[in-house]
């Protein structure tokens, strides 16, 4: 769920017998009614009725602007993952096991004495390779060797010349192809280099000073002039980058190139040498996301002095490995990227960095340890059963849509039938046996892990498309919607209380994580997902008429949201949050039907005086609890495509069943006349 926009473009629950469970129900952590504020009438303010006690007894942690269920879960998960790594590091396991690899990767990263003792010597062979570059061909070959496969395709910019991601073709779902995208900049955005405003010019001065400082740490001569030339090269690289507005339009990224196109369309770089050392010598088809960048950077290889390129490569080599080289380099890295670019005052704890580095290198190995301890097969089974009920309920919703034309509806149903919804963790784990992890060798471990991921990814070019290859680690509290291929993944770490309790109450599970899953499923069919068909082919399967009717159906929801005014001078902007509000509404009503399906005609039990339906809606409202500062709330209202939690919780007022359960009637603040209740999906 923490995905950047570009990602969204591409990417972007049990035979549960109520009676048996009622008899043996363990303490449930997800249907706790003690946080209800009984002084509030649910029909007036359902959010505060459900969360009043929680909102009163919690505070925003210092240094933050908000606190919510997601933040709580993130804290819990980080503590668990750190604990797993600490345990693996302190009780050495048999060589070659995943526990050994995780433990040794983590402890080596923390072993700063060894890192200091080695100094910059681990870079010696790589530095020698750069020093040996003598012409355009050897430069091209070196650049090709830095083309590291981006593991999950989530990296917007690569820190080397061109990023690569192996995924199915936009028009050919049967075959994996290399997707090449722009890369090679040290600062994250094109505007960091090109915006002429004084603050951005000052940022560039600081970046140049940073490059110089990095060079001085390794005793490089003439660091001042070298820094200036590197910055000037990067500015010209940035000029070739596609404007940010292009990255919102995936059709602009679908540029199939044949092997021969590189020489004819993008002269300069020695493509034969580049692709050979990139491991792509035999590749005939590519997709070039930003042709201007490939053309422009290739020309710079031809026109720019080899010596400047060599300085550039030395600098980026140091940057790339700064976390596993002497502390002085990491401190300089932080002084620029942490303090100047992000405003952070303190370097994050080395342990936190070690956790992140180990997750990055050995994601699924950590995921195995995590799920063994925290996500038993029973949890997966229940989450799968819930997902199945959601799909069944969605099938019925789509079959009855009035705004969608019959031919589009058939395509939507075909897409739903083909959709893979995966929960918890992969059915088949990644095999880490070829990867050697050695205790006390942080640099070597990082380098070997990168090489391992790279060759594993390149191998996929020769393998059939695997739509259920997990793009997110089980220990990441999040989900990924893939549009191409057509699959969604809900990690074990997000299937946790208060969202999901494998031992707990089903009604609450459906109301919370069920509604969340159905929300994400909606995106595969709405104006995000409608440009990808059932196989993930880039093709808009809606008609113009479908779109017009869909937008018309959304009008009432826009108006509903426009009327929420938390401040006298600031109200909601219904258009800005419409697409997410529609998904919330669809998620809630589909999850409700799925919950009813899960009962198989049996009555649900009563817990703490609440029946199943009541717990379902209560859990939905509890998911949105959030404390935030006024500044943060104002900022969210102005910019976020997601509505503030309170109003997301108020989605319930559009669902008839909520009125039955909470006795909301005319005169209650949330009451809507039946004809004013919105239903889109
Ligand atoms: Zn959404």
XYZ file of C-alpha atoms and ligand atoms in Angstrom:
682
model
C 0.000 0.000 0.000
C 3.029 2.184 0.354
C 3.594 2.369 -3.351
C 4.627 5.196 -5.562
C 2.337 6.308 -8.312
C 4.326 4.747 -11.094
C 4.066 1.405 -9.423
C 0.305 1.629 -9.328
C 0.277 1.984 -13.061
C 1.591 -1.479 -13.423
C 0.768 -3.063 -10.504
C 0.425 1.154 -9.122
C -11.336 -16.516 3.436
C -12.725 -20.881 5.141
C -15.118 -23.395 5.858
C -15.547 -21.848 9.235
C -18.146 -23.519 11.299
C -19.698 -21.079 13.660
C -20.882 -23.554 16.250
C -17.557 -25.281 16.681
C -15.800 -21.972 16.994
C -18.352 -20.621 19.420
C -17.655 -23.536 21.714
C -13.878 -23.203 21.653
C -13.373 -19.541 20.890
C -10.098 -18.295 22.336
C -9.749 -14.740 23.597
C -10.383 -12.620 20.537
C -8.159 -9.610 20.017
C -9.986 -8.134 17.068
C -13.528 -7.750 18.362
C -12.822 -5.838 21.540
C -15.879 -3.742 22.370
C -14.276 -1.935 25.302
C -13.164 0.943 23.093
C -16.718 1.891 22.178
C -17.932 5.254 23.418
C -21.489 4.483 24.481
C -22.227 8.163 25.098
C -22.233 8.683 21.319
C -25.126 7.649 19.121
C -23.759 5.494 16.290
C -26.131 7.143 13.804
C -24.671 10.554 14.629
C -20.970 9.785 14.647
C -20.112 6.176 13.992
C -16.362 6.864 13.951
C -16.327 8.282 17.488
C -18.814 5.714 18.702
C -16.395 2.973 17.572
C -13.148 4.687 18.503
C -13.950 7.248 21.206
C -12.123 5.436 23.965
C -9.090 4.775 21.802
C -8.924 8.372 20.601
C -9.067 9.600 24.193
C -6.457 7.260 25.623
C -3.799 7.438 22.921
C -1.431 10.230 21.952
C 0.671 11.033 18.914
C 4.238 9.886 19.612
C 6.781 12.663 19.835
C 8.291 13.789 16.578
C 5.358 12.527 14.507
C 2.333 14.240 13.053
C -0.021 11.267 13.211
C -0.652 7.884 14.765
C -2.974 5.157 13.527
C -3.525 1.414 13.235
C -1.023 1.166 10.423
C 1.679 2.871 12.480
C 0.925 0.533 15.382
C 1.222 -2.471 13.133
C 4.443 -1.184 11.561
C 5.973 -0.835 15.037
C 4.887 -4.300 16.053
C 6.226 -5.850 12.845
C 9.588 -4.069 13.025
C 10.073 -5.265 16.578
C 9.237 -8.834 15.546
C 11.528 -8.805 12.526
C 14.409 -7.266 14.497
C 13.924 -9.902 17.159
C 14.034 -12.715 14.574
C 17.275 -11.362 13.176
C 18.832 -10.875 16.611
C 17.913 -14.444 17.489
C 19.349 -15.799 14.250
C 22.540 -13.793 14.802
C 23.065 -14.864 18.391
C 22.371 -18.571 17.992
C 24.367 -19.569 14.916
C 22.505 -22.139 12.825
C 23.883 -24.897 10.596
C 25.862 -23.511 7.624
C 23.777 -23.012 4.513
C 20.445 -22.753 6.302
C 18.358 -19.627 5.897
C 18.726 -18.891 9.608
C 22.517 -18.886 9.186
C 22.268 -16.554 6.208
C 19.893 -14.145 7.890
C 21.865 -14.157 11.151
C 25.220 -13.676 9.464
C 24.007 -10.987 7.084
C 22.535 -9.040 9.972
C 25.474 -9.431 12.347
C 28.034 -8.601 9.649
C 26.205 -5.388 8.875
C 26.452 -4.475 12.553
C 30.097 -5.499 12.823
C 31.500 -2.032 12.311
C 34.892 -2.997 13.687
C 35.460 -5.358 10.772
C 34.089 -2.792 8.355
C 36.468 -0.097 9.668
C 39.399 -2.496 9.666
C 38.945 -3.248 5.971
C 38.642 0.389 5.044
C 38.016 0.937 1.346
C 40.000 -2.156 0.340
C 36.878 -4.177 -0.613
C 36.463 -1.783 -3.549
C 39.970 -2.401 -4.900
C 39.081 -4.775 -7.732
C 36.136 -2.669 -8.841
C 38.256 0.500 -8.738
C 40.882 -1.277 -10.840
C 38.243 -2.204 -13.412
C 37.189 1.432 -13.657
C 40.817 2.543 -13.918
C 41.302 0.119 -16.822
C 38.538 1.732 -18.888
C 40.303 3.199 -21.897
C 37.754 3.654 -24.643
C 34.069 3.785 -25.414
C 33.800 -0.001 -25.693
C 35.302 -0.725 -22.285
C 33.232 2.105 -20.789
C 30.069 0.618 -22.290
C 30.974 -2.822 -20.999
C 31.488 -1.447 -17.503
C 28.183 0.410 -17.573
C 26.474 -2.817 -18.649
C 27.942 -4.599 -15.641
C 26.231 -2.096 -13.337
C 22.819 -2.847 -14.815
C 21.523 -4.564 -11.729
C 18.128 -6.186 -11.937
C 15.679 -4.244 -9.872
C 14.227 -7.004 -7.778
C 10.627 -5.943 -7.572
C 10.287 -3.268 -10.169
C 9.433 -0.717 -7.525
C 12.450 1.483 -8.041
C 11.434 4.628 -9.868
C 15.008 5.608 -10.685
C 18.023 3.394 -10.669
C 21.335 4.709 -9.303
C 23.121 3.325 -12.365
C 22.798 3.914 -16.071
C 19.443 2.319 -16.784
C 17.273 0.367 -14.465
C 16.001 -2.996 -15.552
C 13.002 -4.953 -14.460
C 12.056 -8.339 -15.836
C 8.314 -8.660 -16.262
C 5.776 -9.750 -18.859
C 5.417 -7.562 -21.931
C 2.730 -4.908 -22.056
C 1.265 -6.560 -25.114
C 2.651 -10.039 -24.649
C 1.583 -11.613 -21.366
C 3.151 -14.915 -22.396
C 6.760 -13.789 -22.250
C 9.032 -11.982 -19.850
C 11.001 -9.106 -21.324
C 13.487 -6.608 -19.938
C 11.819 -3.290 -19.154
C 14.511 -0.629 -19.294
C 14.047 2.667 -17.577
C 15.953 5.829 -16.966
C 18.656 5.851 -14.361
C 22.021 7.247 -13.426
C 21.240 10.202 -11.184
C 22.414 10.633 -7.607
C 19.571 12.921 -6.572
C 16.092 11.423 -6.890
C 14.269 13.813 -9.211
C 14.901 15.364 -12.565
C 13.882 18.744 -11.122
C 16.646 18.528 -8.521
C 18.955 19.106 -11.470
C 16.934 21.326 -13.758
C 14.782 23.621 -11.635
C 16.408 27.088 -11.868
C 14.912 28.403 -8.595
C 17.432 29.570 -5.957
C 16.644 26.795 -3.421
C 17.227 24.139 -6.079
C 20.398 25.833 -7.264
C 21.538 25.786 -3.629
C 20.694 22.081 -3.430
C 22.952 21.432 -6.405
C 25.766 23.326 -4.674
C 25.342 21.083 -1.668
C 25.346 17.984 -3.875
C 28.579 19.124 -5.529
C 30.093 19.655 -2.084
C 28.932 16.171 -1.140
C 30.619 14.598 -4.182
C 33.817 16.425 -3.293
C 33.635 15.303 0.343
C 33.179 11.674 -0.729
C 36.248 11.882 -2.958
C 38.301 13.468 -0.194
C 37.550 10.520 2.049
C 39.420 8.234 -0.335
C 42.166 10.772 -0.936
C 41.234 11.425 -4.567
C 43.259 14.249 -6.152
C 41.581 17.283 -7.747
C 38.282 16.456 -6.023
C 36.894 19.982 -6.466
C 37.038 19.968 -10.261
C 35.979 16.356 -10.476
C 32.885 17.113 -8.401
C 31.961 19.987 -10.696
C 32.341 17.806 -13.797
C 30.284 14.967 -12.307
C 27.468 17.352 -11.428
C 27.574 18.791 -14.918
C 27.368 15.273 -16.423
C 24.401 14.424 -14.199
C 22.642 17.631 -15.219
C 22.940 16.537 -18.824
C 21.676 13.063 -17.909
C 18.697 14.725 -16.198
C 17.992 16.751 -19.334
C 17.459 13.473 -21.158
C 15.066 12.166 -18.512
C 11.362 12.123 -19.338
C 9.293 14.744 -17.510
C 7.520 13.487 -14.390
C 4.141 13.995 -16.039
C 5.029 11.224 -18.515
C 5.501 8.699 -15.757
C 1.800 8.880 -14.925
C 0.934 7.620 -18.387
C 1.855 3.988 -18.854
C 0.974 4.053 -22.547
C 3.934 6.388 -23.032
C 6.162 3.772 -21.448
C 5.140 1.005 -23.786
C 7.883 1.407 -26.375
C 8.899 -1.977 -27.753
C 12.435 -1.890 -29.152
C 14.167 -4.602 -31.092
C 17.840 -5.288 -30.446
C 18.882 -3.411 -33.605
C 16.911 -0.321 -32.597
C 19.495 0.558 -29.971
C 22.216 1.293 -32.524
C 19.913 3.036 -34.956
C 17.821 5.043 -32.500
C 20.340 5.631 -29.737
C 23.898 5.902 -31.088
C 26.840 6.631 -28.810
C 27.074 3.759 -26.392
C 28.609 0.527 -27.679
C 25.415 -1.494 -27.259
C 27.050 -4.810 -28.119
C 29.528 -4.405 -25.266
C 26.895 -3.007 -22.920
C 24.328 -5.761 -23.422
C 26.977 -8.476 -23.398
C 28.196 -7.555 -19.934
C 24.641 -6.912 -18.771
C 23.846 -10.556 -19.522
C 21.451 -9.581 -22.303
C 23.520 -10.443 -25.375
C 20.896 -12.814 -26.756
C 17.893 -10.695 -25.946
C 15.958 -9.573 -29.010
C 13.008 -7.670 -27.530
C 13.002 -4.883 -24.983
C 10.560 -2.330 -23.653
C 12.101 1.102 -23.293
C 10.102 3.170 -20.815
C 11.697 6.523 -21.549
C 13.291 6.525 -25.002
C 14.567 10.089 -24.495
C 16.739 8.916 -21.604
C 18.196 5.961 -23.495
C 18.903 8.165 -26.503
C 20.315 11.059 -24.483
C 22.499 9.040 -22.136
C 23.810 6.886 -24.948
C 24.841 10.041 -26.803
C 26.653 11.264 -23.680
C 28.698 8.062 -23.625
C 29.827 8.967 -27.138
C 30.436 12.663 -26.539
C 31.599 13.023 -22.955
C 35.213 12.566 -21.929
C 36.048 9.058 -20.726
C 37.838 10.525 -17.703
C 34.681 12.290 -16.518
C 32.708 9.067 -16.858
C 35.359 7.257 -14.836
C 35.107 9.836 -12.037
C 31.337 9.506 -12.173
C 31.593 5.718 -11.857
C 34.038 5.915 -8.931
C 31.754 8.307 -7.078
C 28.642 6.182 -7.638
C 30.470 3.028 -6.634
C 31.289 4.630 -3.282
C 27.722 5.868 -2.891
C 26.228 2.519 -3.748
C 28.189 0.675 -1.062
C 28.311 3.465 1.526
C 26.368 1.435 4.089
C 29.014 -1.305 4.233
C 32.129 0.873 4.016
C 33.822 2.928 6.782
C 31.580 5.025 8.988
C 32.946 8.329 7.725
C 31.415 7.603 4.305
C 28.034 6.636 5.754
C 28.106 9.846 7.814
C 28.800 11.926 4.704
C 26.047 10.060 2.860
C 23.635 10.864 5.669
C 24.743 14.505 5.875
C 23.527 14.965 2.316
C 20.661 12.499 1.789
C 19.414 12.478 5.376
C 19.869 16.031 6.598
C 19.884 18.168 3.475
C 17.437 16.239 1.312
C 15.069 14.853 3.942
C 15.516 17.136 6.940
C 16.439 14.275 9.288
C 18.499 15.377 12.262
C 19.827 12.076 13.432
C 21.215 9.107 11.581
C 18.841 6.214 12.039
C 19.908 3.515 14.389
C 22.436 1.119 12.811
C 20.252 -1.779 13.935
C 17.317 -0.429 11.963
C 19.521 -0.129 8.923
C 20.750 -3.669 9.458
C 17.152 -4.908 9.535
C 16.360 -3.038 6.311
C 19.522 -4.278 4.589
C 18.865 -7.893 5.585
C 15.245 -7.627 4.444
C 16.460 -6.216 1.140
C 19.026 -8.933 0.513
C 17.246 -11.970 1.945
C 13.594 -10.922 1.916
C 11.986 -14.311 1.553
C 14.463 -16.010 3.885
C 13.431 -13.571 6.602
C 9.843 -14.124 5.446
C 10.157 -17.852 6.119
C 11.411 -17.250 9.641
C 8.667 -14.682 10.171
C 5.793 -16.833 8.992
C 7.068 -19.902 10.846
C 6.686 -17.942 14.030
C 3.816 -15.547 13.349
C 1.651 -16.769 10.507
C 0.747 -20.432 10.926
C -0.860 -22.447 8.096
C -4.204 -21.970 9.848
C -3.899 -18.193 9.381
C -3.196 -18.659 5.694
C -6.125 -21.043 5.368
C -8.541 -18.591 6.955
C -7.266 -15.659 4.924
C -7.565 -17.724 1.729
C -11.121 -18.681 2.574
C -11.946 -15.012 3.153
C -10.393 -14.053 -0.198
C -12.483 -16.757 -1.879
C -15.701 -15.413 -0.364
C -14.750 -11.902 -1.469
C -14.286 -13.053 -5.055
C -17.619 -14.891 -4.997
C -19.343 -11.775 -3.646
C -17.593 -9.593 -6.214
C -18.749 -11.901 -8.971
C -22.327 -11.291 -7.988
C -21.797 -7.517 -7.672
C -20.266 -7.223 -11.142
C -22.983 -9.428 -12.637
C -25.584 -6.955 -11.422
C -23.902 -3.672 -12.352
C -26.216 -1.259 -14.092
C -23.733 1.331 -15.351
C -21.465 -1.154 -17.134
C -22.382 -2.267 -20.640
C -23.031 -6.009 -21.092
C -19.922 -6.545 -23.238
C -17.695 -4.758 -20.704
C -19.262 -6.732 -17.896
C -18.204 -9.969 -19.606
C -14.638 -8.670 -19.744
C -14.779 -7.656 -16.093
C -15.994 -11.114 -15.104
C -13.275 -12.753 -17.184
C -10.728 -10.554 -15.441
C -12.129 -11.432 -12.026
C -11.973 -15.142 -12.877
C -8.332 -14.783 -13.882
C -7.331 -12.640 -10.897
C -4.876 -14.333 -8.544
C -5.353 -13.239 -4.945
C -2.480 -14.435 -2.807
C -2.302 -14.155 0.954
C 0.363 -14.514 3.612
C 3.403 -15.945 1.880
C 4.426 -17.726 -1.330
C 3.430 -21.340 -1.878
C 6.979 -21.993 -3.040
C 9.833 -20.132 -1.399
C 12.759 -18.630 -3.224
C 15.788 -20.883 -3.115
C 18.732 -19.102 -1.509
C 21.083 -22.068 -1.647
C 23.398 -20.536 -4.303
C 23.940 -17.438 -2.140
C 26.905 -17.500 0.193
C 26.658 -15.305 3.277
C 29.780 -15.050 5.421
C 29.976 -13.696 8.949
C 32.175 -10.614 9.192
C 32.000 -9.739 5.472
C 29.305 -7.069 5.144
C 30.595 -5.771 1.821
C 30.990 -9.208 0.244
C 27.551 -10.234 1.467
C 25.880 -7.226 -0.107
C 27.714 -7.725 -3.357
C 26.945 -11.438 -3.544
C 23.287 -10.833 -2.681
C 23.030 -8.325 -5.534
C 24.679 -10.728 -7.941
C 22.365 -13.510 -6.785
C 19.253 -11.404 -7.335
C 20.531 -10.232 -10.665
C 21.172 -13.677 -12.070
C 17.923 -14.961 -10.625
C 16.044 -12.178 -12.366
C 17.867 -12.537 -15.659
C 17.068 -16.246 -15.605
C 13.389 -15.302 -15.698
C 13.874 -14.148 -19.275
C 14.143 -17.808 -20.195
C 11.265 -18.898 -17.995
C 7.508 -18.698 -18.488
C 5.696 -15.783 -16.872
C 4.884 -16.607 -13.265
C 1.874 -14.505 -12.235
C 2.168 -15.521 -8.609
C 5.773 -14.503 -8.063
C 5.590 -12.463 -4.864
C 6.597 -8.798 -5.281
C 6.361 -8.080 -1.547
C 7.959 -9.810 1.420
C 5.662 -11.572 3.907
C 7.140 -9.507 6.770
C 6.240 -6.197 5.093
C 2.964 -4.860 6.480
C 1.407 -4.096 3.113
C -0.141 -5.337 -0.087
C 0.694 -5.054 -3.770
C -1.778 -4.817 -6.602
C -0.232 -5.997 -9.832
C -2.122 -5.174 -12.987
C 0.356 -6.910 -15.227
C 0.217 -9.785 -14.399
C -3.291 -9.770 -12.950
C -2.582 -10.596 -9.305
C -2.813 -9.147 -5.805
C -0.674 -9.983 -2.799
C -1.525 -9.436 0.862
C 1.503 -10.018 3.039
C 1.332 -11.989 6.283
C 2.379 -8.900 8.250
C -0.745 -6.959 7.222
C -2.985 -9.915 8.098
C -2.593 -9.193 11.775
C -4.778 -7.735 14.523
C -6.467 -5.304 14.505
C -7.053 -6.048 10.782
C -7.103 -9.818 10.879
C -6.910 -12.335 13.657
C -6.410 -15.929 12.611
C -7.728 -17.106 15.965
C -10.371 -14.458 16.313
C -13.738 -13.287 15.181
C -14.624 -13.770 11.512
C -17.138 -10.927 11.404
C -14.419 -8.503 12.501
C -11.931 -9.993 10.034
C -14.318 -9.481 7.130
C -15.181 -5.950 8.278
C -11.560 -4.914 8.572
C -9.066 -6.788 6.370
C -11.860 -8.206 4.190
C -13.026 -4.710 3.299
C -9.390 -3.703 2.723
C -8.810 -6.616 0.347
C -12.019 -5.901 -1.518
C -10.957 -2.238 -1.783
C -7.728 -3.309 -3.504
C -9.560 -5.771 -5.742
C -11.762 -2.875 -6.868
C -8.700 -1.085 -8.237
C -8.168 -3.918 -10.707
C -11.518 -3.014 -12.271
C -11.812 0.749 -11.823
C -10.075 3.567 -13.642
C -6.682 2.310 -12.469
C -7.154 -1.279 -13.581
C -9.340 -0.753 -16.627
C -6.314 -0.297 -18.875
C -5.129 -3.861 -18.226
C -7.098 -6.899 -19.338
C -7.484 -10.313 -17.709
C -3.943 -11.342 -18.685
C -2.405 -7.979 -17.823
C -2.246 -6.808 -21.442
C -2.215 -3.031 -21.785
C -5.593 -2.352 -23.316
C -8.518 -0.257 -22.129
C -11.490 -2.593 -21.918
C -14.062 0.025 -20.885
C -16.133 1.822 -23.515
C -16.518 5.602 -23.530
C -20.096 5.067 -22.435
C -19.030 2.948 -19.443
C -16.709 5.727 -18.362
C -19.368 8.406 -18.690
C -21.887 6.403 -16.671
C -19.304 5.488 -14.029
C -18.398 9.127 -13.551
C -22.023 10.069 -13.340
C -22.568 7.400 -10.680
C -19.697 8.919 -8.691
C -21.235 12.407 -8.587
C -23.320 11.722 -5.502
C -20.292 10.468 -3.627
C -18.377 13.601 -4.601
C -21.183 15.725 -3.147
C -21.342 13.609 -0.004
C -17.687 14.185 0.638
C -17.754 17.885 -0.241
C -20.090 18.377 2.694
C -17.562 17.117 5.281
C -16.010 20.249 6.790
C -13.644 19.616 9.686
C -12.623 23.288 9.709
C -14.678 26.367 9.150
C -12.408 27.369 6.298
C -11.653 23.936 4.834
C -13.926 21.185 3.535
C -13.289 17.939 1.737
C -12.602 17.879 -1.991
C -14.808 15.074 -3.240
C -13.266 14.861 -6.692
C -9.735 14.498 -5.343
C -10.621 11.464 -3.208
C -13.351 9.991 -5.396
C -11.501 7.002 -6.757
C -10.413 5.907 -3.266
C -13.851 6.585 -1.796
C -15.457 4.441 -4.481
C -13.030 1.643 -3.642
C -13.831 2.024 0.078
C -17.534 1.800 -0.628
C -17.139 -1.190 -2.926
C -14.808 -2.828 -0.417
C -17.297 -2.415 2.400
C -20.340 -3.692 0.556
C -18.528 -6.608 -1.114
C -16.938 -7.615 2.208
C -20.352 -7.450 3.846
C -21.814 -9.854 1.310
C -18.765 -12.083 1.649
C -19.283 -12.152 5.405
C -22.890 -13.217 4.934
C -21.734 -15.918 2.499
C -19.219 -17.191 5.048
C -22.022 -17.887 7.508
C -23.567 -20.408 5.089
C -27.010 -19.630 6.424
C -26.081 -20.125 10.087
C -26.498 -17.383 12.683
C -23.315 -15.812 14.034
C -22.567 -15.744 17.758
C -22.925 -12.736 20.038
C -19.753 -11.363 21.625
C -19.798 -8.645 24.284
C -23.432 -8.029 23.455
C -22.725 -7.382 19.765
C -24.034 -9.581 16.998
C -21.901 -10.505 13.981
C -23.245 -7.762 11.705
C -22.571 -5.142 14.358
C -19.019 -6.387 14.856
C -18.504 -6.341 11.107
C -19.297 -2.607 10.854
C -17.516 -1.820 14.099
C -14.303 -3.428 12.802
C -14.613 -1.399 9.611
C -14.769 1.843 11.602
C -11.927 0.786 13.897
C -9.591 0.337 10.988
C -9.721 4.104 10.319
C -8.870 5.357 13.788
C -6.234 7.988 13.536
C -4.781 10.781 15.621
C -3.242 13.603 13.654
C -2.186 17.186 14.153
C -4.279 19.945 12.672
C -1.516 20.744 10.184
C -1.390 17.121 9.068
C -5.167 16.934 8.691
C -5.265 20.145 6.662
C -2.452 18.880 4.478
C -4.270 15.600 3.930
C -7.503 17.372 2.961
C -5.650 19.489 0.452
C -3.467 16.883 -1.195
C -4.127 13.276 -0.315
C -6.186 11.122 -2.656
C -7.361 9.301 0.482
C -9.970 10.918 2.706
C -9.268 11.394 6.423
C -10.029 8.240 8.426
C -13.187 9.622 9.991
C -14.861 10.083 6.628
C -13.660 6.764 5.300
C -15.332 5.234 8.320
C -18.533 7.147 7.476
C -18.774 5.105 4.267
C -21.103 2.863 6.310
C -23.946 5.364 5.818
C -24.324 4.133 2.231
C -24.965 0.524 3.221
C -28.523 -0.517 4.142
C -27.434 -3.252 6.545
C -25.654 -0.692 8.733
C -28.958 1.114 9.273
C -30.606 -2.135 10.348
C -27.857 -2.968 12.825
C -27.214 0.410 14.387
C -30.752 1.758 14.204
C -29.759 4.950 12.427
C -32.881 6.918 11.589
C -34.085 10.207 10.159
C -32.648 13.014 12.194
C -29.340 11.227 12.882
C -26.404 13.130 11.468
C -25.182 10.297 9.242
C -28.657 9.341 8.048
C -29.192 9.242 4.308
C -32.518 8.614 2.644
C -32.444 5.261 0.818
C -32.393 7.046 -2.555
C -29.353 9.116 -1.492
C -27.270 6.112 -0.504
C -24.609 5.500 -3.141
C -23.864 2.155 -4.673
C -21.434 1.968 -7.581
C -19.976 -1.537 -7.613
Zn -7.012 2.437 -2.940
